[in-house]
Short mmCIF file of C-alpha atoms in Angstrom, two decimals:
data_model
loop_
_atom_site.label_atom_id
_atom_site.label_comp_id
_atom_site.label_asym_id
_atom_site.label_seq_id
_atom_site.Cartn_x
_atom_site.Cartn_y
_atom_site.Cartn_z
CA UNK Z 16 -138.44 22.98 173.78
CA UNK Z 17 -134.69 23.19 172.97
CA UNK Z 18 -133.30 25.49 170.20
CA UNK Z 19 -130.57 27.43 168.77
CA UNK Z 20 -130.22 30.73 167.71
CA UNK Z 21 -127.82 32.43 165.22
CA UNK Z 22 -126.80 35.69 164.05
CA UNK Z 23 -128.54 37.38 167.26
CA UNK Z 24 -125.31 39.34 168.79
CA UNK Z 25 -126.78 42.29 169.21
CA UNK Z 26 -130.23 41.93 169.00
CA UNK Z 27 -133.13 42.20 171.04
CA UNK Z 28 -135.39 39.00 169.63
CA UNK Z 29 -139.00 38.39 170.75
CA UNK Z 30 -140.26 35.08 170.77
CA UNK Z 31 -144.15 33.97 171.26
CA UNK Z 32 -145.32 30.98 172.44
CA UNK Z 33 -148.46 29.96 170.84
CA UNK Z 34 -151.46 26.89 172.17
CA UNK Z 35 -149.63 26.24 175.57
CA UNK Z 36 -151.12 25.09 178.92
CA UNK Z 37 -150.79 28.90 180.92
CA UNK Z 38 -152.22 27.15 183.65
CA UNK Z 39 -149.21 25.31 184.11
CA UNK Z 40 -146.61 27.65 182.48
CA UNK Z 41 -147.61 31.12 183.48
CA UNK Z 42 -144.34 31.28 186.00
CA UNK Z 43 -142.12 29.74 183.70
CA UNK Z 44 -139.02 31.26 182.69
CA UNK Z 45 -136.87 29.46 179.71
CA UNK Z 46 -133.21 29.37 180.14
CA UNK Z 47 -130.66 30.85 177.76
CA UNK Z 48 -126.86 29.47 177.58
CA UNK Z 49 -124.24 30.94 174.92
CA UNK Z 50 -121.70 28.00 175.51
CA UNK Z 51 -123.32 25.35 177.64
CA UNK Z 52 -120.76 24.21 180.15
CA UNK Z 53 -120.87 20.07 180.99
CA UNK Z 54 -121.62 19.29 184.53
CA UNK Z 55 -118.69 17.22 186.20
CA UNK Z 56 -119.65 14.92 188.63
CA UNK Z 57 -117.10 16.43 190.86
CA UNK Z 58 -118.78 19.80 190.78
CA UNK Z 59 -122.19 18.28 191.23
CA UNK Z 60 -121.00 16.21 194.43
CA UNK Z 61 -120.02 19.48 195.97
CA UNK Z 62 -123.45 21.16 195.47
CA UNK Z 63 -124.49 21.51 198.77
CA UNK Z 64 -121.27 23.90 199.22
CA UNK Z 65 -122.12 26.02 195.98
CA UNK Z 66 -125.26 27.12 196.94
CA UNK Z 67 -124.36 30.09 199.19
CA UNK Z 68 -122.96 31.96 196.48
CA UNK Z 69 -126.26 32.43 195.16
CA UNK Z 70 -127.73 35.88 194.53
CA UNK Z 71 -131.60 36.67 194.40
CA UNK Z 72 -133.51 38.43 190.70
CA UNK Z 73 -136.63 38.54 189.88
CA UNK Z 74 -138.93 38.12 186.82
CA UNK Z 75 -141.87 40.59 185.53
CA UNK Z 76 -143.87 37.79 185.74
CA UNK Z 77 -143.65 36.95 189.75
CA UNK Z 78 -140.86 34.64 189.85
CA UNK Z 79 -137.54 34.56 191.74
CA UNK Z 80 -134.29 33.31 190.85
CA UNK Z 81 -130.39 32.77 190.83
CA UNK Z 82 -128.83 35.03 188.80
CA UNK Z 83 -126.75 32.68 187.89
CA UNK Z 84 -128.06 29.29 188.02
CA UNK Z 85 -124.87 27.89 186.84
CA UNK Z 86 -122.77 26.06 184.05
CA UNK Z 87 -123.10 29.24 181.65
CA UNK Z 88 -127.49 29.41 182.01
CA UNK Z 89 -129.00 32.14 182.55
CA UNK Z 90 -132.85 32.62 183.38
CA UNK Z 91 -135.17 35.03 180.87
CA UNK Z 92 -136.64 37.55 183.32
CA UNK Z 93 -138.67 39.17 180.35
CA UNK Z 94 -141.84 36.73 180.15
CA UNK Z 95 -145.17 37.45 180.17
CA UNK Z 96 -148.87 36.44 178.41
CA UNK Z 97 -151.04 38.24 176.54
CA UNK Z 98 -153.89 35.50 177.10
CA UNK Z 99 -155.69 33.10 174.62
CA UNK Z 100 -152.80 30.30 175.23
CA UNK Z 101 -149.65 32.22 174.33
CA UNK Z 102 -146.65 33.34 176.57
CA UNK Z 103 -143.94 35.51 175.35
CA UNK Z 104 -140.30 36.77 176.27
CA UNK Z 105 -137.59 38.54 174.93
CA UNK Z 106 -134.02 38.94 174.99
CA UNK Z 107 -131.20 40.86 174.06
CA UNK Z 108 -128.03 38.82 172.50
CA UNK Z 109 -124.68 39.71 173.93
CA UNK Z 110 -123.06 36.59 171.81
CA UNK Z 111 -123.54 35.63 167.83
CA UNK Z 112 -125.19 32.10 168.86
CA UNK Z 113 -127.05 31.10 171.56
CA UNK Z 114 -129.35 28.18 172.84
CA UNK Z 115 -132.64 28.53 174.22
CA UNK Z 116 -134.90 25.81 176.49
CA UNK Z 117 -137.74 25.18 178.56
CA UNK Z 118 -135.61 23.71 181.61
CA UNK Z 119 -131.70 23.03 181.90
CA UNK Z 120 -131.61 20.40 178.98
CA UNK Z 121 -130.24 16.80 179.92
CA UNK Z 122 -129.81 15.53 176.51
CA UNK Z 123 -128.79 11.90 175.85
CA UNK Z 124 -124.86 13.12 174.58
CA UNK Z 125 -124.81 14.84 177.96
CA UNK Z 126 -125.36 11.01 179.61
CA UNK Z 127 -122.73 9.64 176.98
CA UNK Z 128 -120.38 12.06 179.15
CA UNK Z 129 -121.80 11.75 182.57
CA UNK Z 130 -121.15 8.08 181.75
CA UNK Z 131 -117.32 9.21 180.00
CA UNK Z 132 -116.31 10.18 183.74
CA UNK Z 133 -118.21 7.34 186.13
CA UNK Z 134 -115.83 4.45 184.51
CA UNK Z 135 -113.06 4.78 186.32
CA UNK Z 136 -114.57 5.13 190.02
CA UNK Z 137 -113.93 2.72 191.80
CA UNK Z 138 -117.10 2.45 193.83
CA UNK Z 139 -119.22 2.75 190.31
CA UNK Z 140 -120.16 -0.67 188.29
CA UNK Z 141 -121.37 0.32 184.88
CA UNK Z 142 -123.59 -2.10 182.96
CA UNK Z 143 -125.86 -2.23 179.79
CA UNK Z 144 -128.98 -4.04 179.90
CA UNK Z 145 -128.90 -4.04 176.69
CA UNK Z 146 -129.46 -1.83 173.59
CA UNK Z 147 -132.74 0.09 172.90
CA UNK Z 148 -134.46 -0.48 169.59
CA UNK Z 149 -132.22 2.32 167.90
CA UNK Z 150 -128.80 0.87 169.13
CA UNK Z 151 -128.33 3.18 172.34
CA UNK Z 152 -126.65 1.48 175.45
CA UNK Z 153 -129.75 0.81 178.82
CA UNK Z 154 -126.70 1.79 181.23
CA UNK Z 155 -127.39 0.72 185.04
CA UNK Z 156 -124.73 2.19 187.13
CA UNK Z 157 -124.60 0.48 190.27
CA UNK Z 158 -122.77 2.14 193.06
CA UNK Z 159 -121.91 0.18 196.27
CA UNK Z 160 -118.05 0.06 198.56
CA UNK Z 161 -116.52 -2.70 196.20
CA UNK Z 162 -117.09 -5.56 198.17
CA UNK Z 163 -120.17 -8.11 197.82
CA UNK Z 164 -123.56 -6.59 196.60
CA UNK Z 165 -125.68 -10.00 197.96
CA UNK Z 166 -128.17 -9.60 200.70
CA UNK Z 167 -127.38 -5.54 201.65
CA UNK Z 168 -130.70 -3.24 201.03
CA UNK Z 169 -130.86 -1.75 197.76
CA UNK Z 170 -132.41 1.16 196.08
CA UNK Z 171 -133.10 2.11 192.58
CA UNK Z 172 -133.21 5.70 191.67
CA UNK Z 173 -134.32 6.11 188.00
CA UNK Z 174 -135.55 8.72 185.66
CA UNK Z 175 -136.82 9.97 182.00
CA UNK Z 176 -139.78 7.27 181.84
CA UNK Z 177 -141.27 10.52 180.57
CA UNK Z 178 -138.08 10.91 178.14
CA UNK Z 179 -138.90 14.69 177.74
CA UNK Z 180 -139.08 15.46 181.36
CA UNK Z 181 -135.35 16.91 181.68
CA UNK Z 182 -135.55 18.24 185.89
CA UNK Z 183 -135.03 14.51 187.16
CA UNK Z 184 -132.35 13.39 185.54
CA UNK Z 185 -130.38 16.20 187.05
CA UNK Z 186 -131.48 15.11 190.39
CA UNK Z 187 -130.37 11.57 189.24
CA UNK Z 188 -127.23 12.37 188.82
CA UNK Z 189 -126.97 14.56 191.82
CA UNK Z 190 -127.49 11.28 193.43
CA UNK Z 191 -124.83 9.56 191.67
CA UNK Z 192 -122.34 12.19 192.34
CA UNK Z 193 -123.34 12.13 195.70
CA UNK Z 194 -122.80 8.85 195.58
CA UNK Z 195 -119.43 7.91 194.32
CA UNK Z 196 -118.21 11.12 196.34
CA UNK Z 197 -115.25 11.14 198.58
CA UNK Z 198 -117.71 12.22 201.34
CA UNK Z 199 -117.76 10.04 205.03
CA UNK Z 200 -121.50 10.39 204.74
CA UNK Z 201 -121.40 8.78 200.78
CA UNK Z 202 -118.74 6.54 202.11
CA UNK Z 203 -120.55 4.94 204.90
CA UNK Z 204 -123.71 4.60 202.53
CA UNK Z 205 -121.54 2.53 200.06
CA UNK Z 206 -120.87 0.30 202.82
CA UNK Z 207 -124.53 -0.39 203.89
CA UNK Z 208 -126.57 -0.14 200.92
CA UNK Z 209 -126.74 -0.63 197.27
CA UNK Z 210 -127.50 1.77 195.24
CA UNK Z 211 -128.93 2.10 191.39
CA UNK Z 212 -128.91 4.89 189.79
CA UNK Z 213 -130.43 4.99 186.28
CA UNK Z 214 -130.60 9.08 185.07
CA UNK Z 215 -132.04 8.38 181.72
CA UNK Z 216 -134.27 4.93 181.36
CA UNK Z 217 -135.16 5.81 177.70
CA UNK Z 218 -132.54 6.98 175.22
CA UNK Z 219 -134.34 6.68 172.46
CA UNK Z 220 -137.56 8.72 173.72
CA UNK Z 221 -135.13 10.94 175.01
CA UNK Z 222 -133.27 11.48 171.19
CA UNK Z 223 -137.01 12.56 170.00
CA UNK Z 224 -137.97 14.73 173.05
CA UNK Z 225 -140.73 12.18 173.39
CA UNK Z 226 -143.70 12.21 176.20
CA UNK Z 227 -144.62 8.62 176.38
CA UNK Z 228 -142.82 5.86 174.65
CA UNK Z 229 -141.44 2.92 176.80
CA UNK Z 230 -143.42 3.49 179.78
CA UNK Z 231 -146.12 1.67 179.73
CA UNK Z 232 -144.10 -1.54 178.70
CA UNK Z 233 -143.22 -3.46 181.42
CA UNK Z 234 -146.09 -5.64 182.49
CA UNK Z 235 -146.50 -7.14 178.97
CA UNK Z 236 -142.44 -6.84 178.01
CA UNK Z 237 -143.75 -5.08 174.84
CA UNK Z 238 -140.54 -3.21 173.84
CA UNK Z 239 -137.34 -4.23 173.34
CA UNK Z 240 -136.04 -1.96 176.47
CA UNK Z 241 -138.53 -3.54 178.74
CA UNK Z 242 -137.27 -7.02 178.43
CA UNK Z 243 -133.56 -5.81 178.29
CA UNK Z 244 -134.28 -4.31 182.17
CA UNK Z 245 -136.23 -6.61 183.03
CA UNK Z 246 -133.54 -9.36 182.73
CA UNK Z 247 -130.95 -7.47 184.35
CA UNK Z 248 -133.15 -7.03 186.84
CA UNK Z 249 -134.69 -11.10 187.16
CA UNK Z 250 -130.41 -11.52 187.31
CA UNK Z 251 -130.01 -8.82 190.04
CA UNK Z 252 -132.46 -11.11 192.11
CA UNK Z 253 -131.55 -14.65 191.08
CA UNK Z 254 -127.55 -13.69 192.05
CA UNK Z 255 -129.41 -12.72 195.79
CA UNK Z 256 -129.82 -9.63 195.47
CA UNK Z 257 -132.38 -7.37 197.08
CA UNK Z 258 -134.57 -4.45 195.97
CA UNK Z 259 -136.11 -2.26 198.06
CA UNK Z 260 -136.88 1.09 197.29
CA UNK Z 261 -137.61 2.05 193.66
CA UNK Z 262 -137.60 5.54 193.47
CA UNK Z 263 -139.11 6.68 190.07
CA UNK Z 264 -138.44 10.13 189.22
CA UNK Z 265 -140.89 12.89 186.92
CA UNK Z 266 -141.47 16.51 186.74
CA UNK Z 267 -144.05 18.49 186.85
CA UNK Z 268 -144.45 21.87 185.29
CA UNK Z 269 -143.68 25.28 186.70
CA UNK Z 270 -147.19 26.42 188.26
CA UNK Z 271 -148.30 22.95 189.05
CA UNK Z 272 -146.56 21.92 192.57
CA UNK Z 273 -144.02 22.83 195.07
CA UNK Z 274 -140.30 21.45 194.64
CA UNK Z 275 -140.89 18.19 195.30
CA UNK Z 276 -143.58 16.22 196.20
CA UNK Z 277 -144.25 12.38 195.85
CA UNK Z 278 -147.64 11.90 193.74
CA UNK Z 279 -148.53 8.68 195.00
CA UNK Z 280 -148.81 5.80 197.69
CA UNK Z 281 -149.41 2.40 197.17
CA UNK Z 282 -152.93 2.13 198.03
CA UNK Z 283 -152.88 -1.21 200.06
CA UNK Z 284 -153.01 -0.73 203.97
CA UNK Z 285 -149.70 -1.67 204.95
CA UNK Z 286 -147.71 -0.27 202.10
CA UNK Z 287 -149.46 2.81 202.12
CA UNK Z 288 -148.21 3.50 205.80
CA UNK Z 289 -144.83 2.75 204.72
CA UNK Z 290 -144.82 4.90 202.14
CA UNK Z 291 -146.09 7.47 204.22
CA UNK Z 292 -143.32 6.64 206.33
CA UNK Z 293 -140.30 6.67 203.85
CA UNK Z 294 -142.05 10.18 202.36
CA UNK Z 295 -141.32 11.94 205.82
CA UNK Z 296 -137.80 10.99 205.68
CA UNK Z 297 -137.45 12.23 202.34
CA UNK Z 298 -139.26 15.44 202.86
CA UNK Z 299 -137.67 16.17 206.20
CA UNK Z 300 -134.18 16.60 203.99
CA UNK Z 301 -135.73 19.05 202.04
CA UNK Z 302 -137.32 21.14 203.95
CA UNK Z 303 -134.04 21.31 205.91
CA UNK Z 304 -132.54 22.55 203.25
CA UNK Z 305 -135.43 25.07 202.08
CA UNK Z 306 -136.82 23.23 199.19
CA UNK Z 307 -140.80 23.98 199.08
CA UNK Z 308 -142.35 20.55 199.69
CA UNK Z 309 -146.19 18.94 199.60
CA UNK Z 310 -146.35 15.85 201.93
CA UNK Z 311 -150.41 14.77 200.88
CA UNK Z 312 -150.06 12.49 197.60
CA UNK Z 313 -152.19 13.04 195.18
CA UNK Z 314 -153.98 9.42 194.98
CA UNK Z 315 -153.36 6.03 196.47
CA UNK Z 316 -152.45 4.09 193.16
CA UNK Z 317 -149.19 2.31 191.74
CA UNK Z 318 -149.47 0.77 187.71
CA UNK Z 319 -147.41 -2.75 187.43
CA UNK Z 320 -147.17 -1.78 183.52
CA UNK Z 321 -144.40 0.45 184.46
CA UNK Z 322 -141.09 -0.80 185.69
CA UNK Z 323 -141.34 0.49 189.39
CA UNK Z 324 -144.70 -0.66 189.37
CA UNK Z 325 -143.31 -3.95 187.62
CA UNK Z 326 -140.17 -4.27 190.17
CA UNK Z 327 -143.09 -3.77 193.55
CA UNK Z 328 -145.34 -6.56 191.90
CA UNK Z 329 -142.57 -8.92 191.27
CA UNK Z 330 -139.83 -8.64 193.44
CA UNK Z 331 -141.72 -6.67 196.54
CA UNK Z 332 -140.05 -3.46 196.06
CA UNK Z 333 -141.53 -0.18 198.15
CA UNK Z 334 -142.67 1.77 194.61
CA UNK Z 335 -142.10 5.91 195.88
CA UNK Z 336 -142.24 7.97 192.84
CA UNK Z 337 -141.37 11.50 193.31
CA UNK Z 338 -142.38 14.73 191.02
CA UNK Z 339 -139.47 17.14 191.14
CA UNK Z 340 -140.04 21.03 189.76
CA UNK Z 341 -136.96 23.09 189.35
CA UNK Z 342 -139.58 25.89 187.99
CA UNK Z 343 -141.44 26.08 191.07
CA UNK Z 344 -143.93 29.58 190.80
CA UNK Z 345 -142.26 31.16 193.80
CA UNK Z 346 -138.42 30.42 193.85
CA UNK Z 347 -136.85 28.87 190.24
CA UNK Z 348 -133.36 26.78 190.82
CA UNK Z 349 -129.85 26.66 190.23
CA UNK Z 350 -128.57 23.98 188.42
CA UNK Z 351 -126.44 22.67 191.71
CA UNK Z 352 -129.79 23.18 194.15
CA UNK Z 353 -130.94 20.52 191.46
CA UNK Z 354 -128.01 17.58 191.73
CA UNK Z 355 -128.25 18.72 195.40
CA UNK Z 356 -132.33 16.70 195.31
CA UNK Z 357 -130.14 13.89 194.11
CA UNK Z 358 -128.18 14.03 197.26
CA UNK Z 359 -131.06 14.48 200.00
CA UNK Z 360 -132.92 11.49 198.28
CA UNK Z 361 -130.01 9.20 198.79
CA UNK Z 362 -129.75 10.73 202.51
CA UNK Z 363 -133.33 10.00 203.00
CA UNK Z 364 -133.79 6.74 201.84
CA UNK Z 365 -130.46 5.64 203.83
CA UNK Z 366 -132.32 7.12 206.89
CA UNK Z 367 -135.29 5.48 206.51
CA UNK Z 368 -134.00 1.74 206.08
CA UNK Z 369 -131.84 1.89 208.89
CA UNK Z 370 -134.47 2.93 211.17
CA UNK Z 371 -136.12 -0.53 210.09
#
């Protein structure tokens, strides 16, 4: 959910939550802003530094978190359920107007900006696939040292196949800010590998805070945004280029799963020990940096209908998908530990195909 309130300075304003899944959102906590501040891909790039500034509160309903999670959010400590499917929290107004939402909200006029400040990098090339069915630009940024893209290793980091699933396009553009960063690590990167970085895949879904919508397209080109990717990507090939790692970014909810944890492996013997493989490297990052982590997938399984799924039939991409939770039960995020995910994923995939 994502809405505004007016009229509220002052005020200390109840609001229930009625037919939702407790299971899964008994340890969330919705976030509050007054004036949202936009994330600049400077700031994000620099996330690793920002996170020791960070000071511990807790909520009445078992949770931990930053109390300030950053860019002018602020978590609702007051949360609790009174059973039968409802949870409830209040809050007191210090402002006239403010805005209210599940998670930190990556809305598709905050990509219109991320994409407002990539044009000019140098080490960023910005392309549309094509438009969606409504008229919004498929941007693929592709981020590499400015020389030749043929025959170095390649990996596509995408996310909002579920369009309402808001957590991994943060991390998404951690990565690109990582990315196109003046950092040696991010520098030497650029040199070696590819990387495509797609933070929302469906626009349109996104505009209608839709679950499902393009993502089940890809094997029969039934939409209009599956066939505009999957010709950039049949010309990403055909020029000699490579794909290898398609990392395909969700969320899960608050109570359902540790920070990160990767859902499945492609179930056939080989692959399946490669993912297992890649997975390690990836995890090893995070628990470094003292994310909470799960390193048993749930199910051997991969669907071609989707495009990761689409890109490992095809083109013999390693499919990794990856569930990210900023809500975890134990220890909620900051905005930067967020684009920070972004960061490690790039650092882990680079790992892992230069060990091969």
């Amino acid at each position: 959910f994502l809405f505004g309130l007016t009229g509220v300075k002052g005020k200390t304003v109840r609001m229930d939550l009625n037919g939702i899944p407790l299971e899964k959102w008994s340890t969330l906590n919705p976030v509050m802003a007054y004036d949202p501040q936009q994330v600049s891909l400077s700031q994000g790039a620099n996330a690793d530094q920002a996170l020791t500034r960070l000071q511990t509160v807790y909520g009445n309903n078992g949770t931990s978190f930053p109390s300030d999670p950053g860019y002018g959010w602020q978590y609702i400590p007051d949360v609790w359920s009174e059973g039968n499917g409802s949870l409830s929290f209040v809050c007191t107004f210090a402002q006239n107007s403010a805005v209210l939402a599940m998670k930190f909200p990556f809305t598709v006029k905050d990509y219109e900006i991320i994409i407002d400040q990539v044009k000019n990098n140098p080490n960023v090339r910005i392309t549309s696939a094509g438009k969606s069915r409504e008229g919004r630009n498929l941007y693929v940024l592709t981020v590499t040292d400015g020389g030749p893209t043929v025959s170095k290793p390649t990996v596509l980091i995408y996310a909002r196949e579920h369009p309402n699933e808001h957590d991994n396009s943060w991390v998404a553009t951690g990565a690109l800010a990582f990315l196109m960063s003046s950092s040696p690590d991010a520098d030497a990167i650029r040199r070696q590998f590819n990387f495509i970085v797609i933070p929302l895949l469906d626009p349109d879904g996104a505009a209608k805070e839709l679950h499902e919508n393009i993502i089940n397209s890809f094997s029969a080109s039934s939409s209009v945004e599956s066939l505009a990717y999957g010709k950039w990507f049949e010309d990403w090939i055909a020029n000699q280029n490579r794909i290898d790692v398609v990392l395909n970014l969700h969320n899960i909810e608050s109570a359902e799963g540790p920070h990160i944890l990767c859902p499945f492996f492609e179930p056939k013997t080989g692959r399946y020990t490669r993912c297992e493989a890649f997975n390690k490297f990836i995890l090893d990052e995070f628990m470094l940096k003292g994310y909470e982590t799960n390193p048993h997938p749930w199910a051997a399984n991969y669907s071609n209908s989707r495009l990761g799924g689409w890109l490992c039939e095809y083109f013999g991409a390693l499919q990794v998908p990856y569930e990210v939770n900023s809500q975890q039960s134990n220890r909620h995020l900051s905005l930067d530990e967020l684009l920070q995910m972004g960061r490690l994923l790039v650092l882990g995939s680079a790992h892992f195909l230069s060990s091969e």
